[in-house]
mmCIF file of C-alpha atoms in Angstrom:
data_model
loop_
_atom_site.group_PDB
_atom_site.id
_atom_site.type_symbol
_atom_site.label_atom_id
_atom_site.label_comp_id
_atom_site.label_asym_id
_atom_site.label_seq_id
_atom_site.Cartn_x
_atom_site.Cartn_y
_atom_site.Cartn_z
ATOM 1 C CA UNK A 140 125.371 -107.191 7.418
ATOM 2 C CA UNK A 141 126.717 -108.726 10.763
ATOM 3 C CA UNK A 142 125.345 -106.235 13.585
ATOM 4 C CA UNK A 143 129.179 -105.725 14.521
ATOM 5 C CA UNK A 144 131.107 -102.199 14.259
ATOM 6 C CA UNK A 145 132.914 -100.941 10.960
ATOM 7 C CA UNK A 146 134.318 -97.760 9.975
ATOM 8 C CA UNK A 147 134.336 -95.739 6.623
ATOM 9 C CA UNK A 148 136.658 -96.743 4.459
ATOM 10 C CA UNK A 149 140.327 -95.118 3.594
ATOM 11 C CA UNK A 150 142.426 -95.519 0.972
ATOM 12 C CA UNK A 151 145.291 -94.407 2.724
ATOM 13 C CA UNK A 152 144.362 -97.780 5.368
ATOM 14 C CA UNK A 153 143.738 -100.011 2.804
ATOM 15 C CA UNK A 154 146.960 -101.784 3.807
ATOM 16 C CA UNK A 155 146.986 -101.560 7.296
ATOM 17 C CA UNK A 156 143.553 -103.276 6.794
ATOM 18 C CA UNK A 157 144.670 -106.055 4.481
ATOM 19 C CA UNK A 158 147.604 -106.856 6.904
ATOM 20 C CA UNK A 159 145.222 -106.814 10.206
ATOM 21 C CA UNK A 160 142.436 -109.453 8.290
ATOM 22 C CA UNK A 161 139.584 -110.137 10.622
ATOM 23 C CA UNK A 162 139.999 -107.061 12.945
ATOM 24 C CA UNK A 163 136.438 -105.370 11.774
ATOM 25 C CA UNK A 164 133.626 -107.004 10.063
ATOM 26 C CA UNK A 165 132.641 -104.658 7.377
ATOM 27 C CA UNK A 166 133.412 -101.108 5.785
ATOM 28 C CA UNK A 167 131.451 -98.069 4.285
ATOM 29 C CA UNK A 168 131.755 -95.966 1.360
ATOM 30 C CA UNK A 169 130.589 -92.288 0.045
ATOM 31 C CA UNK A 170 128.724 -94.031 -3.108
ATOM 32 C CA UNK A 171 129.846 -90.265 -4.547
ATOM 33 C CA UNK A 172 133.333 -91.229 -4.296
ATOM 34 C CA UNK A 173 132.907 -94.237 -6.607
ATOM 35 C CA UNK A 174 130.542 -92.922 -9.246
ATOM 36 C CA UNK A 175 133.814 -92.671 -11.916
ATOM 37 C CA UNK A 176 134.390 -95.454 -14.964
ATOM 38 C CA UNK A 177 137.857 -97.123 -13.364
ATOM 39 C CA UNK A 178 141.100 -96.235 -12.064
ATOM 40 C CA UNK A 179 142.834 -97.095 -8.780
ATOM 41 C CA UNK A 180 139.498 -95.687 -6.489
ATOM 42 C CA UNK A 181 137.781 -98.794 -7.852
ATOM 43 C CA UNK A 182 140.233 -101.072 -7.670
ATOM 44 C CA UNK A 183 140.517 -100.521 -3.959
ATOM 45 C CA UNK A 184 137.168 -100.908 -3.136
ATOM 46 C CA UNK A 185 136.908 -104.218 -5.505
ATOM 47 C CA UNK A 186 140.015 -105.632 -3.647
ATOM 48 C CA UNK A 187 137.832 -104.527 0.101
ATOM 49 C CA UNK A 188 134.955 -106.018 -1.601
ATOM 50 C CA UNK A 189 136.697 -109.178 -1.963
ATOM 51 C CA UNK A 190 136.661 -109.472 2.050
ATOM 52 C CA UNK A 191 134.496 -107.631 3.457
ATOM 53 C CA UNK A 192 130.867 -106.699 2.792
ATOM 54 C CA UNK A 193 129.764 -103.267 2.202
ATOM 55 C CA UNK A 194 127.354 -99.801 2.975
ATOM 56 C CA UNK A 195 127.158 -97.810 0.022
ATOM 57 C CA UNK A 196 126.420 -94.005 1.876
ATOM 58 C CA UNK A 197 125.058 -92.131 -0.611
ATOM 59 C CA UNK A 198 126.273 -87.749 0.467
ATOM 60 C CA UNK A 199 124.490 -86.238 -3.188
ATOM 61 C CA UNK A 200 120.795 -87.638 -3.836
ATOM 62 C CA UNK A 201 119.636 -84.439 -2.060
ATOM 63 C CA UNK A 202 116.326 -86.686 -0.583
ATOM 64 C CA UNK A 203 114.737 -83.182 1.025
ATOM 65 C CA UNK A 204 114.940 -80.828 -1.404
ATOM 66 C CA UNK A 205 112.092 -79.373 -3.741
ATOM 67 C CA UNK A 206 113.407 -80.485 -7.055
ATOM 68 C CA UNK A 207 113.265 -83.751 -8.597
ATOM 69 C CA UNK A 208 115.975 -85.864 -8.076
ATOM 70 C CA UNK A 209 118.630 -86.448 -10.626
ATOM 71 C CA UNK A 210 118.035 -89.403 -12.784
ATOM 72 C CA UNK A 211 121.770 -89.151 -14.245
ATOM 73 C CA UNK A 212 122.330 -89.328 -10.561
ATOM 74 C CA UNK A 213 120.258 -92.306 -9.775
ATOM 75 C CA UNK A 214 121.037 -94.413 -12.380
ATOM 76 C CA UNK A 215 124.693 -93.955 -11.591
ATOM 77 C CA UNK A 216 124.194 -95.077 -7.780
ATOM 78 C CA UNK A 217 121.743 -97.907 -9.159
ATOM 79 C CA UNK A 218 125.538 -99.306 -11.530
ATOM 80 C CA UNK A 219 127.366 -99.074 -8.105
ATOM 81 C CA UNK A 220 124.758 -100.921 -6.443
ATOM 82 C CA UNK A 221 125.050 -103.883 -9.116
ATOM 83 C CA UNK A 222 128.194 -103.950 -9.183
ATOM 84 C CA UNK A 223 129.364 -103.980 -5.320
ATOM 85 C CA UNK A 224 126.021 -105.522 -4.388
ATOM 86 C CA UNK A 225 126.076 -103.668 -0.896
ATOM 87 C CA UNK A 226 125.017 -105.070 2.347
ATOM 88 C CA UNK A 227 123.337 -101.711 2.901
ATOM 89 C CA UNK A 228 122.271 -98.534 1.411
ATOM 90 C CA UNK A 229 121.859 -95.432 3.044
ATOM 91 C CA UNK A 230 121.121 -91.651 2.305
ATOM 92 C CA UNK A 231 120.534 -88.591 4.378
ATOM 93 C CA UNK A 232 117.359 -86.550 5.182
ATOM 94 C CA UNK A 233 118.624 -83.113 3.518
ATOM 95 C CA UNK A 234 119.029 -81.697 0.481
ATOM 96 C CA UNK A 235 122.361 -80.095 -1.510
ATOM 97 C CA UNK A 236 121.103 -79.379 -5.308
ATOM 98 C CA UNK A 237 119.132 -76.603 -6.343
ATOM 99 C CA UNK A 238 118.296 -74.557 -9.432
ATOM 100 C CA UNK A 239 121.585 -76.532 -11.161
ATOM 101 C CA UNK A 240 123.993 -75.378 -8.165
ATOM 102 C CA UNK A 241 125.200 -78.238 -6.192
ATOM 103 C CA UNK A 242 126.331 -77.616 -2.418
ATOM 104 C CA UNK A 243 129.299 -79.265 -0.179
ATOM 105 C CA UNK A 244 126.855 -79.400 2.010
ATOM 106 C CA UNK A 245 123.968 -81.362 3.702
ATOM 107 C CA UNK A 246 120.780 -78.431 4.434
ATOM 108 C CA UNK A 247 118.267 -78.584 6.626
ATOM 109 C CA UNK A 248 114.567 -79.362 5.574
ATOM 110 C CA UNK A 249 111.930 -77.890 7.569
ATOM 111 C CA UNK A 250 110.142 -80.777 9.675
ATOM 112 C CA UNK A 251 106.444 -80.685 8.155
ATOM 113 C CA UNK A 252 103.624 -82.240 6.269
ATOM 114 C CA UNK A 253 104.618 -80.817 2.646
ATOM 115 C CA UNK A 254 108.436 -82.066 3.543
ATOM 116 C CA UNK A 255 107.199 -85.275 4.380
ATOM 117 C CA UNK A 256 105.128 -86.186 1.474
ATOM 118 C CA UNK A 257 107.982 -84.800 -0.661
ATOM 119 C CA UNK A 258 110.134 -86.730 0.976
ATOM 120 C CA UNK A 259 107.934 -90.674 0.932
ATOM 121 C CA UNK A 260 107.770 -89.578 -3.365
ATOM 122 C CA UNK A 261 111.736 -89.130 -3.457
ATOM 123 C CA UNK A 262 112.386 -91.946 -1.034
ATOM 124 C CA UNK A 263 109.501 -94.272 -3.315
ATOM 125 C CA UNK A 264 111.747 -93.146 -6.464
ATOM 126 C CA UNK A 265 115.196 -94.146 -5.191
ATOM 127 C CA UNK A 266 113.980 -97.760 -3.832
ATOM 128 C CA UNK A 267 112.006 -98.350 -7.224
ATOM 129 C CA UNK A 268 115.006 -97.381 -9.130
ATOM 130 C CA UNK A 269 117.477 -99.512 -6.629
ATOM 131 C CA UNK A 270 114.929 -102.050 -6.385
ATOM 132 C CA UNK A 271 115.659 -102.747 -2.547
ATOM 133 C CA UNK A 272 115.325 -100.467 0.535
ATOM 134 C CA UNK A 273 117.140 -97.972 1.712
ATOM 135 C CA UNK A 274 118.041 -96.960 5.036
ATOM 136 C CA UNK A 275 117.262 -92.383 5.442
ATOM 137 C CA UNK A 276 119.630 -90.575 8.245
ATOM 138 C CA UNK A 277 118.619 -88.508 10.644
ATOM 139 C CA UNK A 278 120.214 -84.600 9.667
ATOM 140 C CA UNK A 279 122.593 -82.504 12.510
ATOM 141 C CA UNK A 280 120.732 -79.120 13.062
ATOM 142 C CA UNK A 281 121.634 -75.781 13.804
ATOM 143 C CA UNK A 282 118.940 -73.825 14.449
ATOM 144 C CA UNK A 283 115.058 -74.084 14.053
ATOM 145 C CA UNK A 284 113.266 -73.897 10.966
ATOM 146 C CA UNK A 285 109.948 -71.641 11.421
ATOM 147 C CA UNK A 286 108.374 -73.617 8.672
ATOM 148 C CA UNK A 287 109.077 -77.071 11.471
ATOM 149 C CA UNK A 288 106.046 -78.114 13.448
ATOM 150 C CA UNK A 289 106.387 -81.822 13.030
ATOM 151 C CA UNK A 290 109.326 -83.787 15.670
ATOM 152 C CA UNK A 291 112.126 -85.168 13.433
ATOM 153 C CA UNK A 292 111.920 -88.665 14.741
ATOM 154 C CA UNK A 293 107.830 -89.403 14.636
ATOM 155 C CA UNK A 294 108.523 -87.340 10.782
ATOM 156 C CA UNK A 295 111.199 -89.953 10.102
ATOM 157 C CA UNK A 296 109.354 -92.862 11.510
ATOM 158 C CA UNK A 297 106.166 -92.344 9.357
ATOM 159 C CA UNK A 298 108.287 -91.865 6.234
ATOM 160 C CA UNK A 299 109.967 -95.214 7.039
ATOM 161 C CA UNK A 300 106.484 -96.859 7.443
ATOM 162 C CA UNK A 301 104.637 -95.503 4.306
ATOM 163 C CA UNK A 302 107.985 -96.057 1.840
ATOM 164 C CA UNK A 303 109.435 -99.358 3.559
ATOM 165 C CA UNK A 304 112.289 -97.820 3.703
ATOM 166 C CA UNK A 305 114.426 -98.142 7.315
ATOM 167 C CA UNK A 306 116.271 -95.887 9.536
ATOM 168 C CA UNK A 307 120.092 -95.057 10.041
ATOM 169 C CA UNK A 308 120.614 -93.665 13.857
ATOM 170 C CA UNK A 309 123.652 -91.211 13.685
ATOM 171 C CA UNK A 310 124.101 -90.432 17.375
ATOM 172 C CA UNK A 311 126.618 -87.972 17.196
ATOM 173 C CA UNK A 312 124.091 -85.733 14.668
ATOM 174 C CA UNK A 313 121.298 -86.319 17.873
ATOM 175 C CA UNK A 314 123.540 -84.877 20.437
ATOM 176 C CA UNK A 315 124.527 -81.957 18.161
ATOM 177 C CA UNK A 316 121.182 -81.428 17.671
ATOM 178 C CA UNK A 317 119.898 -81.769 20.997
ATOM 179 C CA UNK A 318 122.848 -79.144 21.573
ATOM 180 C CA UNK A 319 122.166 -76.523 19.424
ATOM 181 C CA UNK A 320 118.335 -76.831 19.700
ATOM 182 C CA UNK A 321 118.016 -77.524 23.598
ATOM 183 C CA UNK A 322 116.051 -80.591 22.995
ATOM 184 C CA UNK A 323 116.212 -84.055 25.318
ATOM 185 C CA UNK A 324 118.624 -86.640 23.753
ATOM 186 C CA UNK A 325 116.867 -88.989 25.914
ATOM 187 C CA UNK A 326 113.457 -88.534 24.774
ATOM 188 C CA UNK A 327 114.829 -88.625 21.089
ATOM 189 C CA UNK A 328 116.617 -92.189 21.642
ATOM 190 C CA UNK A 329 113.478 -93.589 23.481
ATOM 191 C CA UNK A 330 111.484 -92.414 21.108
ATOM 192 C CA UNK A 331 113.366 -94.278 18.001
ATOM 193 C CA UNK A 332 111.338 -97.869 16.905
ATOM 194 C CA UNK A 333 113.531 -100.447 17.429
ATOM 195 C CA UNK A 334 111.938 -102.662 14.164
ATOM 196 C CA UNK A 335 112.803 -99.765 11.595
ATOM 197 C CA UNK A 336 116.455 -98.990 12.716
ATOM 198 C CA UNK A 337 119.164 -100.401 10.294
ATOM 199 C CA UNK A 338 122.218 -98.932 11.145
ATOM 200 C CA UNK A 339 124.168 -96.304 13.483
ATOM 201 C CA UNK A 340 126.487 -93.893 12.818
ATOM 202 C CA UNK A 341 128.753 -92.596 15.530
ATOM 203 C CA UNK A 342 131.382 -89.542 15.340
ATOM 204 C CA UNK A 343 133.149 -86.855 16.803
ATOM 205 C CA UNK A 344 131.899 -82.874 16.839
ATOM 206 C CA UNK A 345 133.449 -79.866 17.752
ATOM 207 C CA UNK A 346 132.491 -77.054 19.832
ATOM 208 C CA UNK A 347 132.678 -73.554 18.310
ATOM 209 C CA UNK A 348 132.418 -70.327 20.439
ATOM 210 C CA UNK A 349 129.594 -68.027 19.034
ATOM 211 C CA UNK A 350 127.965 -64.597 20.541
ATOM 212 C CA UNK A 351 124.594 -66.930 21.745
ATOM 213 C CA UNK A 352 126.720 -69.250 23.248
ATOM 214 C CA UNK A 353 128.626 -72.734 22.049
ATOM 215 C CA UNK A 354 127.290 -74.382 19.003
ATOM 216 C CA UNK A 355 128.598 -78.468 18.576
ATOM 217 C CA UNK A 356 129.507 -78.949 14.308
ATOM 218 C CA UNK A 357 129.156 -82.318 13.372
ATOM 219 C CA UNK A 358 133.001 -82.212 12.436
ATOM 220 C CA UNK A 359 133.742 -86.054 12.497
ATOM 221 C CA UNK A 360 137.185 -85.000 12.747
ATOM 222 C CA UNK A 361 137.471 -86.732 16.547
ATOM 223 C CA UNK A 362 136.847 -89.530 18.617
ATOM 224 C CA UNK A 363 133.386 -90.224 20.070
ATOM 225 C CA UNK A 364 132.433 -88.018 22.289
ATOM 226 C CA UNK A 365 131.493 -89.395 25.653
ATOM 227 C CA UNK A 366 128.047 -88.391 26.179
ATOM 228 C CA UNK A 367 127.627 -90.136 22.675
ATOM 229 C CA UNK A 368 128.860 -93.431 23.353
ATOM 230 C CA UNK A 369 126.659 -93.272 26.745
ATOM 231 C CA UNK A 370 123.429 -92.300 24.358
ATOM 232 C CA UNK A 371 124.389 -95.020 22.066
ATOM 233 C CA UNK A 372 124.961 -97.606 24.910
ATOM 234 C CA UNK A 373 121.231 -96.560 25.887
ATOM 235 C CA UNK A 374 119.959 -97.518 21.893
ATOM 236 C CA UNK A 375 121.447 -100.678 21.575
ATOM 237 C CA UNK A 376 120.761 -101.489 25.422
ATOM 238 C CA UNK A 377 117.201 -100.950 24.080
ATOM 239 C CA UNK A 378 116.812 -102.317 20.579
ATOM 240 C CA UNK A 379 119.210 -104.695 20.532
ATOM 241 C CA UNK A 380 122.674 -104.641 18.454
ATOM 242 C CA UNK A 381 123.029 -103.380 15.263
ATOM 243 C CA UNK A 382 125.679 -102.680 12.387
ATOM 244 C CA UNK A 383 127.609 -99.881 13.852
ATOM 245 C CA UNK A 384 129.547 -97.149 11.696
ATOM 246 C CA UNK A 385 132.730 -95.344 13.527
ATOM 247 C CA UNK A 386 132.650 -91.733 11.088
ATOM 248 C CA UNK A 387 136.125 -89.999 10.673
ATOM 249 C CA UNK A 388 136.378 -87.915 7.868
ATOM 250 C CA UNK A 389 138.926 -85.513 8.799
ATOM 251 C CA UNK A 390 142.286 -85.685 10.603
ATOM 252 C CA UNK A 391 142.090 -89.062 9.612
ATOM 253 C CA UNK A 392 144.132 -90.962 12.704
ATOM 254 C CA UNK A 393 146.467 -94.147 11.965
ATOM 255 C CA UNK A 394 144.644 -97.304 11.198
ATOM 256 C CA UNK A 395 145.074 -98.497 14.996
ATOM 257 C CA UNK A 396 143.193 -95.345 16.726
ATOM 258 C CA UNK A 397 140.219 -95.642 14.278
ATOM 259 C CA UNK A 398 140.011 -99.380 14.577
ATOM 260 C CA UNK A 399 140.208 -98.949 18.630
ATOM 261 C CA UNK A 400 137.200 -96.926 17.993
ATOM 262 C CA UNK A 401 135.689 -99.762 16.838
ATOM 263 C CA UNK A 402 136.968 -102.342 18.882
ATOM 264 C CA UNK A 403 135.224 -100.103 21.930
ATOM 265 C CA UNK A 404 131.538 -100.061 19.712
ATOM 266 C CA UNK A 405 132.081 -104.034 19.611
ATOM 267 C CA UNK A 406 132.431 -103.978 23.158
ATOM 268 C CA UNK A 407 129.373 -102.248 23.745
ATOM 269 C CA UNK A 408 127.624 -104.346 21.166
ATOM 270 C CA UNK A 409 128.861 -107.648 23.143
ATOM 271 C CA UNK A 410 127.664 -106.736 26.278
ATOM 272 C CA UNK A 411 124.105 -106.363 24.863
ATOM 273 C CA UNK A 412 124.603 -109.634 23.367
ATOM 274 C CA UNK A 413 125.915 -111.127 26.574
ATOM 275 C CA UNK A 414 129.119 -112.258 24.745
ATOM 276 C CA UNK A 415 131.812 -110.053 27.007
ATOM 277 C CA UNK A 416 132.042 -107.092 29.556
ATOM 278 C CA UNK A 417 131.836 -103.987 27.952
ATOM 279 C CA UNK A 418 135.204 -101.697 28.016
ATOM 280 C CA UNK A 419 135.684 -99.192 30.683
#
């Protein structure tokens, strides 16, 4: 995977993208959204595939919860994986599935020992059944978990470490974080090692209004905030450049505002490489 900028993949773009050739460098995918036998869905992404390499982001394996994962699950990501043979594969540290109920959303695990050694077994499963690495986000939190006493990024780190597995940075989900928990941003992105970070994510939030004051929701329904693209300029000033996601999920722009997004990560990503100036 070129360490350039992409964005998630559309189908409503799909054109736009076909007739603007060369304007990113790769695309990712919900793996969720492509777990079905045919149809048009997979004809897009074959006819992207054809072009472009991919990230298969997997929304579903529910890494951090207390059940075992899904094998119907698994073995359905592991025929996606064979047949779009993805640059990258990614999940997120949370969990959705419980007790046979499945959730639209991505929960919280509680930073500790018993998560992380639950966590190496489920990340140990996935890569066996995959039979490569895979790349574990960091989650967008809310509020603190009294069962936490470990800090998310060492937590991550180590699980990287003992399961081979790498990191993907979402900045946007540190920020909202750092928000809603009063934490340093700073201390999390100097604290991230360089040799185990795969990808980033970055995205949009919005600010809702509560009784204890604003809370940021990782919305990806915007552009990139600005404090966001100054945190991410201090990662990549620091690691080095790396494949770089632009997240919009909801009130999707046109093609040209998402891929301007991207043009301005490239520019950032240039300037570390000493290629260009970065953009204003």
């Amino acid at each position: 995977m070129p360490a350039r900028s992409g964005v998630g993949f559309k189908p409503q773009h799909l054109s736009a993208i076909l007739d603007d050739p060369g304007r990113l460098s790769w695309f990712e995918v919900h793996a969720e959204n492509y777990m079905v036998e045919g149809g048009p869905r997979l004809r897009q992404l074959e006819r992207l595939r054809e072009s472009y390499p991919l990230s298969l982001h997997g929304v579903g394996l529910s890494l951090g919860g207390v059940e075992p994962l899904d094998t119907d699950h698994l073995t359905a990501l592991r025929q996606l994986v064979d047949r779009f043979e993805p640059a990258l594969v990614s999940e997120h540290v949370a969990w959705s599935s419980h007790g046979g109920n499945y959730f639209a959303d991505l929960l919280p695990m509680p930073m500790n020992r018993t998560s992380l050694d639950r966590l190496i077994n489920s990340v140990d499963q996935v890569q066996e059944a995959l039979n490569r690495q895979i790349l574990i986000e960091n989650p967008s939190s809310y509020m603190d978990l009294p069962e936490s006493n470990l800090v998310e990024i060492e937590l991550l780190a180590e699980v990287a470490r003992r399961s081979g597995c790498g990191l993907l940075v979402d900045v946007n989900n540190i920020y909202v974080s750092a928000h809603n928990l009063r934490t340093s941003t700073e201390a999390y992105i100097d604290a991230i090692p360089a040799e185990l970070v795969g990808e980033i994510h970055l995205a949009g939030h919005d600010r809702s209004q509560t009784s204890d004051g604003p809370v940021l929701i990782d919305s990806h329904s915007r552009p990139v905030d600005s404090a966001v693209w100054t945190l991410y300029d201090r990662l990549i000033t620091r690691i080095g450049a790396r494949p770089t996601l632009i997240e919009w999920d909801n009130d999707l722009p046109d093609w040209p505002v998402l891929a301007g997004e991207a043009t301005r990560a490239d520019a950032l990503l240039n300037a570390v490489t000493g290629e260009v100036e970065p953009v204003a």
